[in-house]
Short mmCIF file of C-alpha atoms (C1' of nucleotides) in Angstrom, two decimals:
data_model
loop_
_atom_site.label_atom_id
_atom_site.label_comp_id
_atom_site.label_asym_id
_atom_site.label_seq_id
_atom_site.Cartn_x
_atom_site.Cartn_y
_atom_site.Cartn_z
CA MET A 6 27.95 15.81 79.60
CA LYS A 7 30.13 14.43 82.32
CA GLU A 8 28.56 14.33 85.73
CA THR A 9 29.38 17.26 87.96
CA ALA A 10 30.10 15.14 91.05
CA GLN A 11 32.56 13.08 89.04
CA ILE A 12 34.48 16.16 87.92
CA LEU A 13 34.73 17.54 91.43
CA ARG A 14 35.98 14.20 92.70
CA GLU A 15 38.65 14.05 90.02
CA LYS A 16 39.90 17.46 91.14
CA GLY A 17 40.27 16.11 94.64
CA LEU A 18 37.39 18.13 96.03
CA LYS A 19 35.02 16.84 98.61
CA VAL A 20 31.63 16.56 96.94
CA THR A 21 28.95 18.64 98.64
CA PRO A 22 25.49 19.69 97.49
CA GLN A 23 26.62 23.33 97.44
CA ARG A 24 29.56 22.64 95.15
CA ILE A 25 27.46 20.52 92.84
CA ALA A 26 24.85 23.27 92.69
CA VAL A 27 27.31 26.04 91.89
CA TYR A 28 29.22 24.12 89.26
CA THR A 29 26.14 22.69 87.58
CA MET A 30 24.55 26.11 87.46
CA LEU A 31 27.66 27.61 85.88
CA ARG A 32 27.94 24.85 83.32
CA ASN A 33 24.34 25.37 82.23
CA SER A 34 24.41 29.13 82.26
CA MET A 35 25.24 31.45 79.39
CA GLU A 36 25.02 34.66 81.36
CA HIS A 37 28.44 34.68 83.02
CA PRO A 38 26.95 35.36 86.42
CA ASN A 39 28.67 36.96 89.40
CA ALA A 40 28.56 35.55 92.93
CA GLU A 41 25.36 37.37 93.81
CA MET A 42 23.60 36.12 90.68
CA ILE A 43 24.64 32.55 91.40
CA TYR A 44 23.45 32.89 94.97
CA LYS A 45 20.05 34.25 93.91
CA ALA A 46 19.64 31.61 91.24
CA LEU A 47 20.29 28.78 93.68
CA GLU A 48 18.24 30.20 96.54
CA PRO A 49 14.98 28.43 95.56
CA THR A 50 16.59 25.00 95.39
CA ASN A 51 19.26 25.49 98.06
CA PRO A 52 17.63 27.76 100.61
CA THR A 53 20.25 27.24 103.31
CA MET A 54 23.26 28.08 101.17
CA SER A 55 25.13 31.23 102.12
CA LEU A 56 26.75 33.83 99.91
CA ALA A 57 30.05 33.24 101.69
CA THR A 58 30.00 29.64 100.55
CA VAL A 59 29.43 30.75 96.97
CA TYR A 60 32.52 32.94 97.21
CA LYS A 61 34.62 30.22 98.80
CA THR A 62 33.46 27.68 96.26
CA LEU A 63 34.23 29.95 93.33
CA ASP A 64 37.66 30.55 94.75
CA TYR A 65 38.39 26.82 94.95
CA PHE A 66 37.06 26.28 91.44
CA LYS A 67 39.17 29.09 90.08
CA HIS A 68 42.39 27.74 91.55
CA LEU A 69 41.63 24.25 90.30
CA GLY A 70 40.91 25.55 86.82
CA LEU A 71 37.24 24.61 86.83
CA VAL A 72 36.08 28.16 86.20
CA GLN A 73 37.48 31.35 84.80
CA GLU A 74 37.06 34.74 86.48
CA LEU A 75 36.10 37.67 84.27
CA ASN A 76 36.61 41.35 85.00
CA VAL A 77 34.41 43.28 82.68
CA GLY A 78 34.59 46.65 84.37
CA GLU A 79 31.83 46.01 86.88
CA PRO A 80 32.35 46.15 90.63
CA SER A 81 31.95 42.39 90.93
CA SER A 82 33.64 39.55 89.08
CA ARG A 83 31.81 37.25 86.73
CA TYR A 84 32.47 33.55 86.22
CA ASP A 85 32.60 31.26 83.22
CA ALA A 86 32.70 27.45 83.29
CA ILE A 87 34.33 27.44 79.88
CA VAL A 88 37.95 27.76 80.89
CA ALA A 89 39.53 27.60 77.46
CA CYS A 90 40.76 31.02 76.47
CA HIS A 91 38.10 32.82 74.46
CA PRO A 92 37.05 36.46 73.97
CA HIS A 93 33.93 38.10 75.42
CA THR A 94 31.67 40.93 74.40
CA VAL A 95 30.05 43.27 76.90
CA CYS A 96 27.06 45.33 75.82
CA SER A 97 27.14 48.73 77.47
CA VAL A 98 23.38 49.13 77.00
CA CYS A 99 21.91 45.88 78.34
CA GLY A 100 25.01 44.70 80.19
CA LYS A 101 24.93 41.26 78.64
CA VAL A 102 28.25 39.38 78.56
CA GLN A 103 28.62 36.88 75.73
CA ASP A 104 31.16 34.39 74.51
CA LEU A 105 32.82 34.92 71.20
CA GLU A 106 33.98 32.20 68.84
CA MET A 107 37.33 33.07 67.38
CA ASP A 108 39.87 30.52 66.32
CA GLU A 109 42.10 33.18 64.86
CA LEU A 110 42.80 34.48 68.32
CA THR A 111 43.95 31.11 69.54
CA GLU A 112 46.36 30.88 66.67
CA LEU A 113 47.68 34.35 67.19
CA HIS A 114 48.04 33.56 70.85
CA LYS A 115 50.37 30.67 70.02
CA LYS A 116 52.43 32.86 67.78
CA LEU A 117 52.57 35.57 70.41
CA LYS A 118 53.96 33.19 72.99
CA GLN A 119 56.93 32.52 70.80
CA GLU A 120 57.67 36.10 69.85
CA LEU A 121 57.09 37.85 73.14
CA ASP A 122 59.51 38.17 75.98
CA PHE A 123 56.61 37.28 78.22
CA GLU A 124 55.28 33.85 79.00
CA VAL A 125 51.51 33.98 78.50
CA GLU A 126 49.44 31.80 80.80
CA GLN A 127 46.01 33.31 80.42
CA GLU A 128 44.51 35.87 78.16
CA GLN A 129 41.43 38.05 78.34
CA LEU A 130 40.02 39.92 75.42
CA ILE A 131 36.97 41.97 76.17
CA LEU A 132 35.11 43.99 73.60
CA TYR A 133 32.89 46.75 74.95
CA GLY A 134 30.14 48.11 72.75
CA THR A 135 26.54 47.68 71.70
CA CYS A 136 25.04 44.31 70.85
CA ALA A 137 22.90 43.65 67.79
CA ARG A 138 19.66 43.60 69.73
CA CYS A 139 20.25 46.91 71.52
CA ARG A 140 21.37 48.54 68.30
CA LYS A 141 18.10 47.60 66.64
CA LYS A 142 16.06 49.02 69.49
CA ALA A 143 17.76 52.40 69.30
CA MET B 3 54.70 67.49 75.72
CA LYS B 4 51.58 69.62 75.85
CA GLU B 5 50.96 71.35 79.11
CA THR B 6 48.59 69.57 81.44
CA ALA B 7 46.59 72.69 82.35
CA GLN B 8 46.06 73.39 78.68
CA ILE B 9 44.66 69.92 78.05
CA LEU B 10 42.26 70.14 80.96
CA ARG B 11 41.05 73.53 79.79
CA GLU B 12 40.42 72.21 76.30
CA LYS B 13 38.25 69.49 77.77
CA GLY B 14 36.17 72.13 79.51
CA LEU B 15 37.43 71.26 82.95
CA LYS B 16 38.10 73.79 85.63
CA VAL B 17 41.85 73.75 86.25
CA THR B 18 42.71 72.89 89.84
CA PRO B 19 46.02 71.88 91.45
CA GLN B 20 44.54 68.47 92.24
CA ARG B 21 43.56 67.76 88.65
CA ILE B 22 46.90 68.94 87.34
CA ALA B 23 48.66 66.74 89.87
CA VAL B 24 46.69 63.61 89.02
CA TYR B 25 46.92 63.98 85.28
CA THR B 26 50.60 64.92 85.26
CA MET B 27 51.39 62.00 87.49
CA LEU B 28 49.52 59.61 85.20
CA ARG B 29 51.18 60.97 82.08
CA ASN B 30 54.62 60.49 83.58
CA SER B 31 53.96 57.10 85.09
CA MET B 32 54.54 53.74 83.52
CA GLU B 33 53.12 51.71 86.36
CA HIS B 34 49.40 51.97 85.60
CA PRO B 35 48.58 53.00 89.15
CA ASN B 36 45.28 52.59 90.94
CA ALA B 37 43.58 55.37 92.95
CA GLU B 38 45.40 54.50 96.15
CA MET B 39 48.80 54.50 94.42
CA ILE B 40 48.10 57.88 92.88
CA TYR B 41 46.99 59.24 96.23
CA LYS B 42 50.12 57.99 97.99
CA ALA B 43 52.38 59.27 95.25
CA LEU B 44 50.92 62.77 95.45
CA GLU B 45 50.72 62.95 99.24
CA PRO B 46 54.19 64.52 99.72
CA THR B 47 53.53 67.33 97.26
CA ASN B 48 49.79 67.70 97.80
CA PRO B 49 49.30 66.94 101.48
CA THR B 50 45.74 68.24 101.66
CA MET B 51 44.37 66.22 98.76
CA SER B 52 41.84 63.57 99.66
CA LEU B 53 41.37 60.11 98.24
CA ALA B 54 37.78 60.98 97.35
CA THR B 55 39.05 63.74 95.10
CA VAL B 56 41.35 61.30 93.36
CA TYR B 57 38.36 59.05 92.65
CA LYS B 58 36.18 61.92 91.46
CA THR B 59 38.98 63.25 89.28
CA LEU B 60 39.65 59.87 87.69
CA ASP B 61 35.97 59.52 86.97
CA TYR B 62 35.86 62.87 85.17
CA PHE B 63 38.98 62.02 83.21
CA LYS B 64 37.60 58.66 82.20
CA HIS B 65 34.37 60.12 80.86
CA LEU B 66 36.25 62.82 78.96
CA GLY B 67 38.58 60.25 77.42
CA LEU B 68 41.70 61.54 79.16
CA VAL B 69 42.42 58.24 80.83
CA GLN B 70 41.58 54.60 80.37
CA GLU B 71 40.45 52.34 83.18
CA LEU B 72 42.03 48.89 83.38
CA ASN B 73 40.65 45.83 85.15
CA VAL B 74 43.46 43.38 85.55
CA GLY B 75 41.86 41.05 88.06
CA GLU B 76 42.75 43.05 91.13
CA PRO B 77 40.18 44.44 93.53
CA SER B 78 40.91 47.99 92.42
CA SER B 79 41.02 49.55 88.97
CA ARG B 80 44.18 50.82 87.39
CA TYR B 81 44.51 53.85 85.13
CA ASP B 82 46.44 54.61 81.97
CA ALA B 83 46.91 58.04 80.39
CA ILE B 84 47.49 56.38 77.03
CA VAL B 85 43.92 56.07 75.83
CA ALA B 86 44.55 54.54 72.42
CA CYS B 87 43.62 50.88 72.45
CA HIS B 88 46.67 48.75 73.23
CA PRO B 89 47.23 45.43 74.99
CA HIS B 90 48.68 45.03 78.46
CA THR B 91 50.68 42.33 80.17
CA VAL B 92 50.26 41.47 83.84
CA CYS B 93 53.01 39.52 85.54
CA SER B 94 51.56 37.12 88.07
CA VAL B 95 54.84 37.03 89.98
CA CYS B 96 55.77 40.69 90.45
CA GLY B 97 52.35 42.13 89.60
CA LYS B 98 53.75 44.62 87.14
CA VAL B 99 51.37 45.89 84.47
CA GLN B 100 53.02 46.87 81.20
CA ASP B 101 52.03 48.25 77.83
CA LEU B 102 52.48 46.03 74.83
CA GLU B 103 53.20 46.92 71.25
CA MET B 104 51.40 44.50 69.02
CA ASP B 105 50.23 45.62 65.64
CA GLU B 106 49.05 42.18 64.62
CA LEU B 107 46.49 42.21 67.38
CA THR B 108 45.19 45.59 66.42
CA GLU B 109 44.68 44.35 62.89
CA LEU B 110 42.95 41.22 64.03
CA HIS B 111 40.65 43.28 66.18
CA LYS B 112 39.74 45.51 63.27
CA LYS B 113 38.79 42.47 61.30
CA LEU B 114 36.74 41.21 64.20
CA LYS B 115 34.79 44.41 64.35
CA GLN B 116 33.72 44.05 60.76
CA GLU B 117 32.70 40.42 61.01
CA LEU B 118 30.91 40.66 64.31
CA ASP B 119 27.32 41.60 64.88
CA PHE B 120 28.52 43.82 67.67
CA GLU B 121 29.55 47.45 67.49
CA VAL B 122 32.87 47.72 69.26
CA GLU B 123 33.55 50.92 71.16
CA GLN B 124 36.39 49.90 73.40
CA GLU B 125 38.47 46.83 73.85
CA GLN B 126 40.80 45.42 76.41
CA LEU B 127 43.31 42.69 75.84
CA ILE B 128 45.15 41.54 78.90
CA LEU B 129 47.81 38.85 78.90
CA TYR B 130 48.48 37.19 82.21
CA GLY B 131 51.76 35.38 82.69
CA THR B 132 55.35 35.78 83.79
CA CYS B 133 57.55 38.66 82.65
CA ALA B 134 61.10 38.23 81.37
CA ARG B 135 62.70 39.45 84.57
CA CYS B 136 60.75 37.12 86.84
CA ARG B 137 61.35 34.20 84.52
CA LYS B 138 65.11 34.73 84.73
CA LYS B 139 65.03 34.85 88.51
CA ALA B 140 63.22 31.53 88.75
"C1'" DT C 17 30.22 86.88 92.74
"C1'" DT C 18 28.95 82.53 91.38
"C1'" DC C 19 29.14 77.84 90.56
"C1'" DA C 20 31.83 74.02 90.74
"C1'" DA C 21 35.53 71.45 93.20
"C1'" DT C 22 37.44 69.91 97.49
"C1'" DG C 23 37.79 67.42 101.86
"C1'" DC C 24 35.79 65.00 105.39
"C1'" DA C 25 33.01 61.52 107.22
"C1'" DA C 26 29.61 58.38 106.59
"C1'" DA C 27 27.50 55.00 103.56
"C1'" DA C 28 27.26 51.48 100.10
"C1'" DG C 29 28.85 47.44 97.86
"C1'" DT C 30 31.83 43.45 97.26
"C1'" DT C 31 34.66 40.04 99.19
"C1'" DT C 32 37.10 37.87 103.12
"C1'" DT C 33 37.56 35.98 107.68
"C1'" DG C 34 36.79 33.68 112.28
"C1'" DC C 35 34.52 30.35 114.44
"C1'" DA C 36 31.03 26.99 116.02
"C1'" DC C 37 28.55 23.41 113.98
"C1'" DC C 38 27.71 20.03 110.56
"C1'" DT C 39 28.81 16.53 106.83
"C1'" DC C 40 31.32 13.96 103.59
"C1'" DT C 41 34.64 10.21 103.34
"C1'" DA D 29 36.10 9.49 113.90
"C1'" DG D 30 38.40 13.03 111.63
"C1'" DA D 31 39.34 16.44 108.22
"C1'" DG D 32 37.29 19.65 105.92
"C1'" DG D 33 33.03 22.41 104.47
"C1'" DT D 34 29.14 25.34 105.72
"C1'" DG D 35 26.65 29.30 107.56
"C1'" DC D 36 26.49 33.27 110.19
"C1'" DA D 37 28.11 37.64 111.58
"C1'" DA D 38 31.63 40.76 111.68
"C1'" DA D 39 35.49 42.81 109.36
"C1'" DA D 40 38.20 44.47 105.51
"C1'" DC D 41 38.43 46.85 101.24
"C1'" DT D 42 37.28 49.73 97.43
"C1'" DT D 43 34.40 53.22 95.79
"C1'" DT D 44 30.53 56.55 96.19
"C1'" DT D 45 27.83 60.13 98.34
"C1'" DG D 46 26.22 64.25 101.10
"C1'" DC D 47 27.36 68.44 102.62
"C1'" DA D 48 29.80 72.45 104.41
"C1'" DT D 49 33.77 75.03 102.95
"C1'" DT D 50 37.00 76.65 99.61
"C1'" DG D 51 38.65 78.30 95.30
"C1'" DA D 52 38.69 79.10 90.11
"C1'" DA D 53 36.77 81.96 86.58
#
DNA sequence: TTCAATGCAAAAGTTTTGCACCTCT
DNA sequence: AGAGGTGCAAAACTTTTGCATTGAA
């Protein structure tokens, strides 16, 4: 995996411990955390970091295409370091947000672009329901 | 078109002028308004209605399946009286949110549901990009 | 008459902003 | 050294809540 500092530098960002921490955390996380979750997760290792910095950092990253913002019907946005367009599932029982592998969507997306009178830049497909684990518990 | 009061009654809701106003407005609107937009639109005809009532009303409607909540990456939620699952486009230039007819997607999603280890209850597909009108202007 | 809905104001929660200080380059 | 980032506190927004009053059934 490419070094985080290197990636930030290539995007023309000044490299700071806070930015490295946020981006590294996001790249290693599967949970699609929101700002608060990122802040809490980094608190032990970066005790001086503020929540405002997390927000500002995420905003930079988003505009530079380093992260993707997800709106899954919660009051706060979640973030994903995988920026390639891919669908997500949201379990309404446990709240878990997961990535979904689906090449068919990418292909359809290409086709769509040609047929639609709308130039697609980004796409979000979110499936709400109950995940396998929660279904078994019930 | 079925009368609004009738629909509310069938859902077991007490029929009030505020509820009629909100639901009628949503059924006749194409703009997928948020709570504030609904409130402003109804202010002239319903000067005593409060924003809190709009929120409470939308919440009832959502749980009864009369409206669908949309998260299109804005700070506030938008609402759609068409509850059947259908994709939306969001123009990043003019901000307009529009319904999209796209049978191929619906079929693909059905297939997805069968293959996935996830029980889909609701789904949202949002395409971000530039609409025809804004593209012509540029 | 009764119970639920409304309207107001206050509270809660998320995100943004202003500004002094600090740090990367 | 200088431009830009950080941290703090306050502000701005959206949405929810509590409660007295009103209104639908």
